[in-house]
């Protein structure tokens, strides 16, 4: 009897200890809206992912949801995201989408309009011109834009007092400044195949050229295409012979070392970060940003990213809260100060800080007009055609007519293999 | 009675053998045969994975006809053949020379073998990235040292006529140690008595090599050549990291072509057709090498 009593007391004690352990160390976030949940957010590697990590702790403290940030480099991000969406595995709750993938990813993303209406979330501050190209697709709000970077170039203010307005003036100045005998070149270009096509889109679209008309009839065989290709080829001839193997880091470094008059790499990925750092730059105080020559339309290439929620996410509410947090005015300014990420918010550009910043020309370019290539599933393959053609022409492997023919046939083929859905017009060039 | 007992024993042995083989067969079926079979199935279909609710649609041999007419496929295949032939040939020749030098069992040889293993243990992506920086014709160390000895710099990766050969050189640097190690092991298996007898009979080093060493190790050389040829044909990471297939399409190879079509553009059916042909060709090439080895082995025996 005595032994049974002791045994019973031991069991009672163990049960008491278990209850204490279970309830005494309360889980962080208990009682909060999304306590116990973990959301997985996917970004491109570097600044956008770092910004997400920056706010993850605060977000968890506020909402209880833990944020797991996953990132991949741009070169593999498209397939990672698309496989994640099409597999139905529900791997991600928020994904950051490059605007050119909007149409392709849209079928697998939630329409955010219901969340915006439910929460009465103020969207009036988002630049509509950016949102139309990044986050809105065929009447659906599939993403909220979180960065807005029209393509600009960097140039040496000590060598170029008045920035050229036309492409002819631009190339004339470049020829004058080019001095290979002294190791100084007109251009520092990211000339690798994956980057070079952007150099072609700039003159093509600003001169009024296009890949196809609004009904998807291919229009690439044009005088504008030929002129744009020749501009790219001449730019390459006025650059360091090594450029066709350079990526953005090498091109930016060449400019920062004082070896080029113009840098055609995306400024926010190199020059603006280190341009005024004396440890990394020999052109401190001697550089500025400018829009590409106006041509006929003034259009420049847009790089913009938007945040969307996959349809198979099981934590959509938490995901939506994360999107609101990431794209809030306060965080967008914080990301700019820390990572030089440019916001698609109107109020961001109206601050004195931005107006005085060397990055303000991005706002001017945004107002002038930006364009991205086809935002349909065939867009990626079409870009591949352009990359092959531009790189082959610019490096002297193909002649002009062969290049134009290749582009035309290639674009027709990708549209035939993967036609746009019925009713979709080409609103990009 | 004795005969039926023997038959039962043989049948029992067979059953046991199959039972032991079954796990391997199941694993191979799941990881190799079923995916391969599905790939063959898809190669006769149009299947675009980035279209919602997309299903494979039978189109017969259209995928095969399409890639045979594609100039980029022809270019990639040509580059692949050049890559595999040149890199494997160089690796075999230099690997054999290194094997002959380091086959002696002394301290120096052991130290040298350890050193030459270094390229082999570096991951291909890391090797490609390092060499891409070193081969930059403006900022890279290779051209810097060349110019120090008054040799003009070379546009290793930016000249479309040279870029493929630059990648071949890196592949050669990376895998020659692997070939050398295998051949060293093979040379060491040659009985010393053969070599000693030949020396006593007055054979020169060249004759020793040509008449004794080479014939004996030739079956191993053939197998090493086969393994390296198949590996070289599958090259992806070095090309992807060093040049991305550029400039233009100067360094595109079949694996990057298949990757582009299947993973970038999600044309699964089309990519499967190229992959099926790729695997079939590799299978035939392996068959040829194995046949050559058998012939050589019989000759040696």
XYZ file of C-alpha atoms in Angstrom:
730
model
C 0.000 0.000 0.000
C 2.813 2.297 0.984
C 4.696 1.442 -2.218
C 1.589 2.091 -4.305
C 1.227 5.485 -2.663
C 4.831 6.441 -3.377
C 4.444 5.240 -6.960
C 1.303 7.337 -7.368
C 3.046 10.408 -5.963
C 5.979 9.977 -8.382
C 3.598 9.802 -11.328
C 1.803 12.912 -10.085
C 5.123 14.729 -9.721
C 6.217 13.793 -13.223
C 2.901 14.964 -14.636
C 3.233 18.211 -12.760
C 6.757 18.779 -14.067
C 5.565 18.075 -17.662
C 2.741 20.574 -17.342
C 5.166 23.136 -15.965
C 7.693 22.605 -18.746
C 4.996 22.714 -21.378
C 3.334 25.875 -20.185
C 6.055 27.596 -18.166
C 8.427 28.369 -21.110
C 5.771 29.924 -23.313
C 6.527 29.946 -27.054
C 7.578 33.270 -28.378
C 4.669 35.065 -29.978
C 1.982 33.117 -28.168
C -1.112 35.222 -28.141
C -0.030 37.097 -31.254
C -1.943 36.984 -34.518
C 0.200 34.399 -36.306
C 1.854 32.749 -33.326
C 3.504 29.482 -34.225
C 3.431 30.108 -37.969
C 6.446 30.298 -40.210
C 6.224 31.992 -43.579
C 8.759 31.319 -46.295
C 9.616 34.263 -48.499
C 11.665 34.017 -51.686
C 13.810 36.855 -53.024
C 16.638 37.429 -55.430
C 19.993 37.188 -53.684
C 21.727 40.316 -52.381
C 19.878 43.542 -51.502
C 16.215 42.465 -51.662
C 16.828 39.324 -49.612
C 18.990 41.232 -47.122
C 16.220 43.782 -46.691
C 13.776 40.961 -45.961
C 16.114 39.532 -43.312
C 16.383 43.020 -41.866
C 12.677 43.206 -41.054
C 12.120 39.546 -40.201
C 12.767 39.937 -36.481
C 10.527 42.974 -36.101
C 7.809 41.243 -38.074
C 7.961 38.225 -35.807
C 7.895 40.395 -32.684
C 4.836 42.209 -33.981
C 2.830 39.343 -35.498
C 4.274 36.136 -34.050
C 5.070 34.740 -37.505
C 8.618 33.606 -38.077
C 10.033 34.641 -41.442
C 12.320 32.279 -43.317
C 14.069 34.141 -46.131
C 15.232 32.051 -49.071
C 17.223 33.557 -51.904
C 18.634 32.519 -55.244
C 20.761 34.443 -57.729
C 18.904 35.985 -60.659
C 20.359 33.519 -63.121
C 18.433 30.604 -61.553
C 15.570 32.463 -59.867
C 13.050 32.170 -62.696
C 13.083 28.395 -62.793
C 13.153 28.076 -58.997
C 10.083 30.276 -58.676
C 8.171 28.702 -61.540
C 8.891 25.166 -60.375
C 7.789 26.161 -56.883
C 4.524 27.510 -58.273
C 3.716 24.767 -60.770
C 4.624 21.856 -58.503
C 1.827 22.747 -56.096
C 4.134 21.916 -53.194
C 3.360 25.148 -51.355
C 7.034 25.832 -50.706
C 6.696 29.596 -50.528
C 4.228 32.026 -49.023
C 5.597 35.192 -50.634
C 7.678 35.436 -53.771
C 9.433 38.426 -55.268
C 8.741 38.427 -58.993
C 10.660 40.237 -61.717
C 8.085 42.273 -63.630
C 8.814 40.487 -66.908
C 7.573 37.235 -65.353
C 4.229 38.654 -64.215
C 2.120 37.235 -67.032
C 3.769 33.842 -66.829
C 3.346 33.505 -63.042
C -0.056 35.145 -62.736
C -2.174 31.944 -63.063
C -0.544 30.594 -59.906
C -0.812 33.727 -57.801
C -3.577 35.075 -55.634
C -5.503 38.172 -56.729
C -4.548 40.646 -54.012
C -7.455 42.976 -54.651
C -9.603 41.216 -52.053
C -6.908 41.736 -49.409
C -6.472 45.368 -50.352
C -10.225 45.944 -50.072
C -10.589 43.875 -46.912
C -7.909 45.873 -45.092
C -8.746 49.137 -46.809
C -5.049 49.357 -47.638
C -4.061 52.679 -49.170
C -2.522 52.121 -52.600
C -2.672 55.737 -53.776
C 1.020 56.221 -53.016
C 2.154 53.541 -55.491
C 3.298 54.950 -58.831
C 0.650 53.727 -61.265
C 3.045 53.651 -64.242
C 5.243 51.214 -62.311
C 2.348 49.140 -61.028
C 0.935 48.693 -64.543
C 4.259 47.124 -65.541
C 4.970 45.352 -62.284
C 2.215 43.701 -60.299
C -0.869 44.302 -62.427
C -1.665 41.902 -65.234
C -4.813 41.744 -67.320
C -6.978 43.383 -64.694
C -5.598 41.283 -61.843
C -3.444 42.598 -59.001
C -0.983 39.761 -58.657
C 1.784 41.684 -56.965
C 2.673 44.796 -55.001
C 5.788 46.466 -56.458
C 8.683 46.807 -54.029
C 11.423 48.245 -56.204
C 11.521 50.523 -59.197
C 14.760 50.921 -61.133
C 14.607 52.447 -64.602
C 17.840 51.735 -66.383
C 20.304 54.595 -66.325
C 23.986 54.905 -67.049
C 26.838 56.431 -65.068
C 29.210 58.952 -66.576
C 32.255 61.029 -65.644
C 31.258 64.571 -64.806
C 34.865 65.792 -65.077
C 35.033 64.673 -68.716
C 31.493 65.352 -69.874
C 30.149 68.736 -68.947
C 26.896 68.578 -70.885
C 25.231 65.203 -71.227
C 24.303 64.408 -74.861
C 20.630 64.421 -75.849
C 20.687 62.317 -78.984
C 22.255 58.979 -79.829
C 24.448 60.575 -82.492
C 25.822 63.116 -80.005
C 26.299 60.345 -77.470
C 28.404 58.226 -79.803
C 30.354 61.277 -81.030
C 31.437 62.111 -77.468
C 32.305 58.477 -76.879
C 34.553 58.342 -79.958
C 36.292 61.521 -78.846
C 36.981 60.268 -75.322
C 38.094 56.775 -76.287
C 41.855 56.417 -75.779
C 42.914 52.742 -75.748
C 46.607 53.643 -75.983
C 46.313 55.038 -72.468
C 44.107 52.210 -71.257
C 41.062 54.504 -71.156
C 37.876 53.545 -72.944
C 34.631 55.293 -73.727
C 32.520 52.490 -72.289
C 32.617 49.959 -69.477
C 30.018 47.425 -70.534
C 28.727 44.206 -68.986
C 29.193 42.433 -72.289
C 28.413 38.864 -71.259
C 25.642 37.311 -73.301
C 23.184 37.411 -70.403
C 23.614 41.193 -69.996
C 24.392 42.590 -73.422
C 20.884 42.447 -74.871
C 19.837 45.225 -72.485
C 22.225 47.516 -74.366
C 20.256 46.790 -77.515
C 16.817 47.400 -75.977
C 17.815 50.904 -74.862
C 18.414 52.372 -78.325
C 15.757 50.154 -79.935
C 12.872 51.357 -77.776
C 14.063 54.938 -77.467
C 14.305 55.146 -81.271
C 10.738 53.895 -81.544
C 11.494 50.290 -82.480
C 9.676 47.263 -81.116
C 9.674 43.471 -81.084
C 6.032 43.207 -82.124
C 2.904 45.312 -82.499
C -0.076 45.127 -80.153
C -1.469 42.123 -82.014
C 1.779 40.204 -81.717
C 2.850 40.675 -85.324
C 6.649 40.630 -85.221
C 8.073 44.029 -86.202
C 11.739 43.522 -85.345
C 12.887 43.784 -88.965
C 13.118 47.575 -89.011
C 15.571 50.469 -89.490
C 15.441 51.072 -85.728
C 16.637 47.534 -85.077
C 19.541 47.949 -87.470
C 20.536 51.273 -85.984
C 20.281 49.900 -82.451
C 22.431 46.879 -83.325
C 25.071 49.125 -84.854
C 25.066 51.312 -81.764
C 25.729 48.261 -79.594
C 28.470 47.045 -81.904
C 30.175 50.403 -81.875
C 29.851 50.653 -78.087
C 31.663 47.326 -77.834
C 34.411 48.567 -80.165
C 34.893 51.613 -77.924
C 35.219 49.455 -74.829
C 37.938 47.298 -73.302
C 38.379 44.200 -75.509
C 37.699 42.028 -72.445
C 34.127 43.303 -72.027
C 32.409 40.431 -73.805
C 33.409 38.296 -70.805
C 32.442 40.910 -68.197
C 29.474 40.896 -65.927
C 28.094 43.855 -63.955
C 30.802 43.694 -61.216
C 33.670 43.878 -63.723
C 32.125 46.718 -65.707
C 31.345 48.709 -62.538
C 34.881 48.112 -61.242
C 36.426 49.342 -64.498
C 34.440 52.586 -64.249
C 35.234 53.046 -60.554
C 38.936 52.555 -61.296
C 38.721 55.506 -63.658
C 39.163 53.515 -66.855
C 35.965 54.521 -68.668
C 33.908 57.607 -69.444
C 30.517 55.849 -69.373
C 29.442 52.805 -67.430
C 26.525 50.943 -68.949
C 26.015 48.510 -66.055
C 22.965 48.993 -63.803
C 24.217 51.763 -61.502
C 22.419 50.546 -58.379
C 24.353 47.283 -58.556
C 27.791 48.846 -58.361
C 28.505 52.502 -59.060
C 25.975 54.100 -56.710
C 27.013 51.782 -53.870
C 30.773 52.400 -54.124
C 31.104 55.510 -56.287
C 31.903 57.838 -53.413
C 33.810 55.358 -51.279
C 37.514 56.312 -51.507
C 38.516 52.740 -50.638
C 36.798 51.380 -53.710
C 36.610 54.260 -56.143
C 39.033 56.523 -57.947
C 36.197 58.679 -59.262
C 34.857 59.991 -55.963
C 32.814 63.114 -56.650
C 33.419 62.790 -60.389
C 30.407 60.750 -61.475
C 26.711 61.162 -61.964
C 23.762 59.255 -63.378
C 21.876 60.113 -66.519
C 19.126 58.704 -68.634
C 20.057 57.256 -71.998
C 19.675 59.551 -75.020
C 16.043 60.425 -75.715
C 15.751 59.261 -79.293
C 12.106 59.404 -80.364
C 10.282 58.072 -77.304
C 12.629 58.532 -74.349
C 11.755 55.038 -73.149
C 14.234 53.187 -70.990
C 14.318 49.613 -69.743
C 12.521 48.996 -66.456
C 13.690 46.701 -63.712
C 10.959 46.291 -61.162
C 10.012 43.581 -58.703
C 6.703 42.856 -57.063
C 5.641 40.650 -54.164
C 2.948 38.048 -54.730
C 1.294 35.202 -52.819
C 1.226 31.734 -54.405
C -2.273 30.215 -54.579
C -1.062 27.105 -52.758
C 0.281 29.007 -49.748
C -1.330 27.899 -46.519
C -0.511 31.148 -44.722
C -1.949 33.780 -47.005
C -2.986 36.205 -44.295
C 0.472 36.221 -42.725
C 1.968 36.492 -46.208
C -0.181 39.529 -46.982
C 0.856 41.187 -43.733
C 4.485 40.606 -44.662
C 3.937 42.215 -48.051
C 2.342 45.262 -46.456
C 5.253 45.502 -44.029
C 7.969 45.131 -46.685
C 6.374 47.709 -48.985
C 5.451 50.208 -46.268
C 6.715 53.756 -46.742
C 8.880 53.561 -43.613
C 10.597 50.339 -44.643
C 11.044 51.455 -48.237
C 12.989 54.488 -46.969
C 14.953 52.271 -44.602
C 15.865 49.936 -47.486
C 16.992 52.879 -49.571
C 19.293 54.190 -46.845
C 20.807 50.816 -46.145
C 20.717 49.029 -49.524
C 20.034 51.755 -52.123
C 16.783 50.045 -53.135
C 14.579 52.509 -54.991
C 10.916 52.572 -54.110
C 7.861 52.682 -56.358
C 6.146 55.021 -53.879
C 5.442 58.596 -54.932
C 6.104 59.969 -51.445
C 9.554 58.370 -51.451
C 10.623 60.539 -54.368
C 9.168 63.702 -52.849
C 11.491 63.679 -49.853
C 14.269 66.261 -49.793
C 16.755 63.472 -49.270
C 15.874 61.857 -52.584
C 15.596 65.125 -54.484
C 19.168 65.972 -53.511
C 20.402 62.422 -54.059
C 22.534 61.382 -57.002
C 19.890 58.730 -57.644
C 17.106 61.233 -58.395
C 17.528 60.854 -62.174
C 15.733 57.525 -61.724
C 12.555 59.480 -60.941
C 13.010 61.597 -64.040
C 13.491 58.479 -66.149
C 10.418 56.925 -64.567
C 8.373 59.987 -65.499
C 9.775 59.975 -69.013
C 8.669 56.413 -69.560
C 9.892 52.889 -69.058
C 9.321 49.603 -70.815
C 9.911 45.962 -70.145
C 9.863 43.149 -72.714
C 7.010 40.711 -73.163
C 5.398 39.744 -69.890
C 3.924 36.534 -71.295
C 5.159 32.916 -70.965
C 6.964 33.236 -74.317
C 8.873 36.244 -72.953
C 11.765 34.228 -71.516
C 12.350 32.331 -74.750
C 12.040 35.574 -76.733
C 14.703 37.135 -74.511
C 16.915 34.125 -75.230
C 16.598 34.774 -78.972
C 17.596 38.401 -78.455
C 20.559 37.500 -76.275
C 21.958 35.055 -78.836
C 21.485 37.493 -81.681
C 22.857 40.630 -80.019
C 25.887 38.867 -78.553
C 26.692 37.114 -81.852
C 26.434 40.373 -83.819
C 28.290 42.539 -81.339
C 31.206 40.089 -81.163
C 31.518 39.908 -84.933
C 30.325 36.328 -85.383
C 27.246 37.246 -87.417
C 26.490 39.869 -90.050
C 23.705 42.416 -89.669
C 21.128 40.811 -91.964
C 21.688 37.348 -90.519
C 21.167 38.787 -87.045
C 17.931 40.561 -87.943
C 16.622 37.461 -89.718
C 17.484 35.317 -86.710
C 15.606 37.677 -84.421
C 12.574 37.750 -86.672
C 12.406 33.994 -87.164
C 13.149 33.356 -83.510
C 10.402 35.654 -82.233
C 7.872 34.197 -84.666
C 8.768 30.700 -83.540
C 8.460 31.403 -79.816
C 5.056 33.003 -80.401
C 3.976 29.982 -82.425
C 5.250 27.474 -79.824
C 3.786 29.372 -76.893
C 1.140 31.816 -78.105
C -0.246 34.464 -75.755
C -3.629 33.616 -74.268
C -6.588 34.737 -76.331
C -7.438 38.392 -75.899
C -4.074 39.468 -74.518
C -2.599 42.410 -76.377
C 1.047 43.391 -76.477
C 1.208 46.423 -74.199
C 4.984 46.307 -74.086
C 7.178 46.718 -77.108
C 17.856 -38.328 -56.400
C 21.285 -36.700 -56.557
C 20.338 -34.914 -59.787
C 17.066 -33.521 -58.400
C 18.888 -32.386 -55.231
C 21.426 -30.524 -57.421
C 18.631 -28.939 -59.479
C 16.893 -27.819 -56.270
C 20.183 -26.390 -54.989
C 20.764 -24.465 -58.244
C 17.195 -23.144 -58.289
C 17.490 -22.172 -54.640
C 20.741 -20.308 -55.353
C 19.067 -18.413 -58.164
C 16.164 -17.389 -55.978
C 18.542 -16.163 -53.281
C 20.551 -14.225 -55.855
C 17.428 -12.492 -57.130
C 16.302 -11.667 -53.633
C 19.634 -9.958 -52.960
C 19.479 -8.135 -56.277
C 15.903 -6.970 -55.797
C 16.627 -3.853 -53.675
C 19.161 -2.632 -56.248
C 16.754 -3.299 -59.082
C 13.981 -1.416 -57.288
C 16.270 1.553 -56.603
C 17.512 1.597 -60.193
C 13.985 1.324 -61.500
C 12.774 4.249 -59.404
C 15.776 6.522 -59.877
C 16.872 5.619 -63.385
C 14.636 3.431 -65.520
C 11.262 4.987 -64.779
C 12.500 8.602 -65.242
C 14.319 7.499 -68.398
C 11.215 5.821 -69.721
C 9.118 8.878 -68.915
C 11.680 11.042 -70.672
C 11.418 8.885 -73.777
C 7.623 9.118 -73.553
C 7.738 12.923 -73.244
C 10.134 13.210 -76.181
C 7.257 12.305 -78.492
C 4.968 14.919 -76.956
C 4.592 18.661 -76.836
C 4.599 19.648 -73.167
C 5.056 23.184 -71.908
C 5.340 23.200 -68.134
C 4.788 26.953 -67.685
C 1.245 26.815 -69.062
C -1.472 26.109 -66.482
C -3.160 22.710 -66.800
C -0.766 21.791 -69.567
C -0.815 18.135 -70.600
C 1.535 16.252 -72.931
C 0.182 16.184 -76.498
C 1.456 13.476 -78.833
C 3.327 14.923 -81.834
C 5.320 11.936 -83.035
C 8.859 12.713 -84.154
C 8.318 16.476 -84.488
C 10.642 17.310 -81.590
C 13.414 15.215 -83.098
C 12.987 16.789 -86.523
C 12.938 20.255 -84.979
C 16.223 19.983 -83.143
C 17.978 18.293 -86.073
C 17.155 21.420 -88.110
C 18.104 23.844 -85.326
C 21.425 25.535 -86.097
C 22.045 26.124 -82.422
C 21.781 22.381 -81.788
C 24.304 21.702 -84.570
C 26.621 24.342 -83.113
C 26.267 22.922 -79.586
C 26.927 19.379 -80.793
C 29.985 20.487 -82.765
C 31.340 22.333 -79.748
C 30.715 19.291 -77.583
C 32.629 16.987 -79.939
C 35.534 19.433 -80.136
C 35.520 19.857 -76.372
C 35.453 16.145 -75.564
C 37.973 15.115 -78.215
C 40.596 17.732 -77.466
C 40.313 17.735 -73.687
C 40.317 13.947 -73.347
C 43.234 13.529 -75.783
C 45.324 16.077 -73.902
C 44.402 14.574 -70.539
C 45.379 11.080 -71.679
C 48.717 12.100 -73.161
C 49.787 14.315 -70.283
C 48.238 11.960 -67.730
C 50.273 9.095 -69.117
C 53.499 11.101 -68.999
C 52.781 12.104 -65.408
C 51.902 8.508 -64.549
C 55.217 7.253 -65.926
C 57.149 9.879 -63.961
C 55.286 9.334 -60.673
C 54.866 5.568 -60.778
C 58.075 5.018 -58.822
C 57.376 4.319 -55.181
C 59.413 7.012 -53.461
C 58.771 9.967 -51.173
C 58.969 12.543 -53.954
C 56.342 10.687 -55.985
C 53.996 10.463 -53.025
C 54.349 14.193 -52.333
C 53.808 15.078 -55.989
C 50.728 12.883 -56.227
C 49.222 14.737 -53.263
C 49.938 18.081 -54.908
C 48.529 17.193 -58.303
C 45.283 16.097 -56.649
C 44.448 19.701 -55.747
C 42.687 20.663 -59.024
C 40.628 17.501 -58.781
C 39.221 18.285 -55.353
C 38.143 21.832 -56.210
C 34.444 21.942 -57.100
C 33.881 22.676 -60.814
C 31.873 25.846 -60.059
C 34.662 27.169 -57.844
C 37.293 26.236 -60.428
C 35.297 27.935 -63.170
C 34.857 31.113 -61.130
C 38.538 31.276 -60.197
C 39.700 30.725 -63.746
C 37.205 33.232 -65.083
C 38.839 35.879 -62.897
C 42.366 34.732 -63.708
C 41.742 34.654 -67.442
C 40.275 38.148 -67.667
C 42.407 39.803 -70.288
C 42.486 43.166 -68.486
C 42.540 42.340 -64.800
C 43.494 38.665 -64.741
C 46.848 37.317 -63.494
C 47.490 35.062 -66.486
C 47.805 37.911 -68.964
C 49.674 39.935 -66.344
C 52.407 37.292 -66.148
C 52.448 36.828 -69.903
C 53.023 40.526 -70.384
C 55.832 40.458 -67.814
C 57.697 38.116 -70.155
C 56.752 40.218 -73.183
C 54.090 37.925 -74.561
C 50.974 39.854 -75.661
C 47.857 39.213 -73.591
C 45.172 36.908 -74.936
C 41.411 37.530 -74.903
C 40.850 34.125 -73.348
C 37.124 34.358 -72.741
C 36.095 37.405 -74.748
C 37.341 36.266 -78.168
C 34.713 33.947 -79.682
C 37.438 32.051 -81.605
C 39.381 31.255 -78.433
C 36.797 31.047 -75.657
C 35.955 27.356 -76.167
C 39.628 26.381 -76.077
C 40.087 28.388 -72.886
C 37.359 26.347 -71.222
C 38.994 23.180 -72.598
C 42.262 24.218 -70.952
C 40.543 24.592 -67.600
C 38.911 21.195 -67.997
C 42.341 19.757 -68.867
C 43.855 21.393 -65.755
C 41.102 19.981 -63.575
C 40.911 16.403 -64.789
C 44.423 15.450 -65.880
C 45.270 14.547 -62.250
C 42.312 12.166 -62.226
C 43.589 10.409 -65.349
C 47.130 10.360 -63.988
C 46.059 8.771 -60.692
C 44.202 5.972 -62.447
C 47.091 5.301 -64.799
C 49.623 5.372 -61.965
C 47.654 2.606 -60.251
C 47.632 0.632 -63.478
C 51.378 1.062 -64.120
C 52.141 -0.109 -60.598
C 50.407 -3.414 -61.274
C 52.950 -4.351 -63.960
C 55.211 -7.062 -62.516
C 58.704 -5.705 -61.904
C 60.144 -8.884 -63.386
C 58.887 -7.838 -66.871
C 60.677 -4.521 -66.641
C 63.835 -5.971 -65.108
C 64.093 -8.658 -67.792
C 63.634 -6.124 -70.538
C 66.333 -3.871 -69.059
C 68.702 -6.786 -68.798
C 68.052 -7.517 -72.476
C 69.072 -3.927 -73.268
C 65.677 -2.326 -73.882
C 65.707 1.491 -73.952
C 63.200 3.439 -71.798
C 61.142 4.191 -74.901
C 61.029 0.534 -75.883
C 60.106 -0.410 -72.289
C 57.215 1.979 -72.468
C 56.088 1.167 -75.980
C 56.525 -2.619 -75.915
C 55.668 -3.482 -72.342
C 53.938 -0.742 -70.364
C 51.582 0.572 -73.030
C 50.182 -2.766 -74.181
C 49.621 -3.953 -70.624
C 47.845 -0.822 -69.441
C 45.958 -0.188 -72.683
C 42.701 -1.759 -71.432
C 42.799 0.678 -68.499
C 43.575 3.580 -70.829
C 40.534 2.680 -72.900
C 38.259 2.615 -69.846
C 39.684 5.904 -68.542
C 39.190 7.430 -71.987
C 35.601 6.227 -72.014
C 34.857 7.655 -68.560
C 36.491 10.975 -69.372
C 34.851 11.210 -72.790
C 31.411 10.717 -71.281
C 32.203 13.227 -68.515
C 33.556 15.762 -71.001
C 30.463 15.397 -73.124
C 28.335 16.163 -70.073
C 30.260 19.362 -69.240
C 27.922 22.037 -67.911
C 29.209 23.819 -64.825
C 32.496 25.044 -66.278
C 30.798 26.459 -69.372
C 27.896 27.951 -67.394
C 30.141 29.727 -64.919
C 32.955 30.796 -67.235
C 31.097 31.980 -70.329
C 27.378 31.226 -70.052
C 27.618 29.797 -73.555
C 28.949 33.051 -75.015
C 30.297 35.142 -76.557
C 27.297 34.682 -78.835
C 26.962 30.898 -79.001
C 30.688 30.271 -79.217
C 30.793 27.992 -76.183
C 27.294 26.519 -76.171
C 27.349 22.765 -75.612
C 24.577 20.177 -75.547
C 24.048 20.203 -71.772
C 23.627 24.003 -71.763
C 21.317 23.684 -74.756
C 19.162 21.076 -72.986
C 19.180 23.174 -69.797
C 18.024 26.216 -71.714
C 15.182 24.483 -73.503
C 14.038 22.365 -70.572
C 14.680 24.453 -67.472
C 14.698 28.030 -68.759
C 11.965 27.758 -71.385
C 10.141 24.780 -69.842
C 9.831 23.005 -73.212
C 9.940 19.655 -71.504
C 9.028 17.511 -74.515
C 11.608 19.142 -76.757
C 14.359 19.007 -74.145
C 13.530 15.337 -73.505
C 14.014 14.502 -77.182
C 17.497 16.040 -77.193
C 18.307 14.291 -73.929
C 17.162 10.927 -75.303
C 19.438 11.278 -78.315
C 22.262 12.402 -76.040
C 21.886 9.345 -73.804
C 21.635 7.011 -76.790
C 24.813 8.382 -78.328
C 26.643 8.066 -74.999
C 25.408 4.499 -74.691
C 26.723 3.651 -78.152
C 30.031 5.375 -77.474
C 30.393 3.396 -74.238
C 29.663 0.206 -76.170
C 32.421 0.988 -78.643
C 34.930 1.668 -75.893
C 34.007 -1.528 -74.033
C 34.377 -3.557 -77.230
C 37.777 -1.977 -77.846
C 38.803 -2.831 -74.314
C 37.760 -6.458 -74.719
C 39.770 -6.751 -77.925
C 42.777 -5.171 -76.279
C 42.444 -7.348 -73.182
C 42.432 -10.496 -75.285
C 45.466 -9.273 -77.149
C 47.330 -8.624 -73.907
C 46.415 -12.023 -72.531
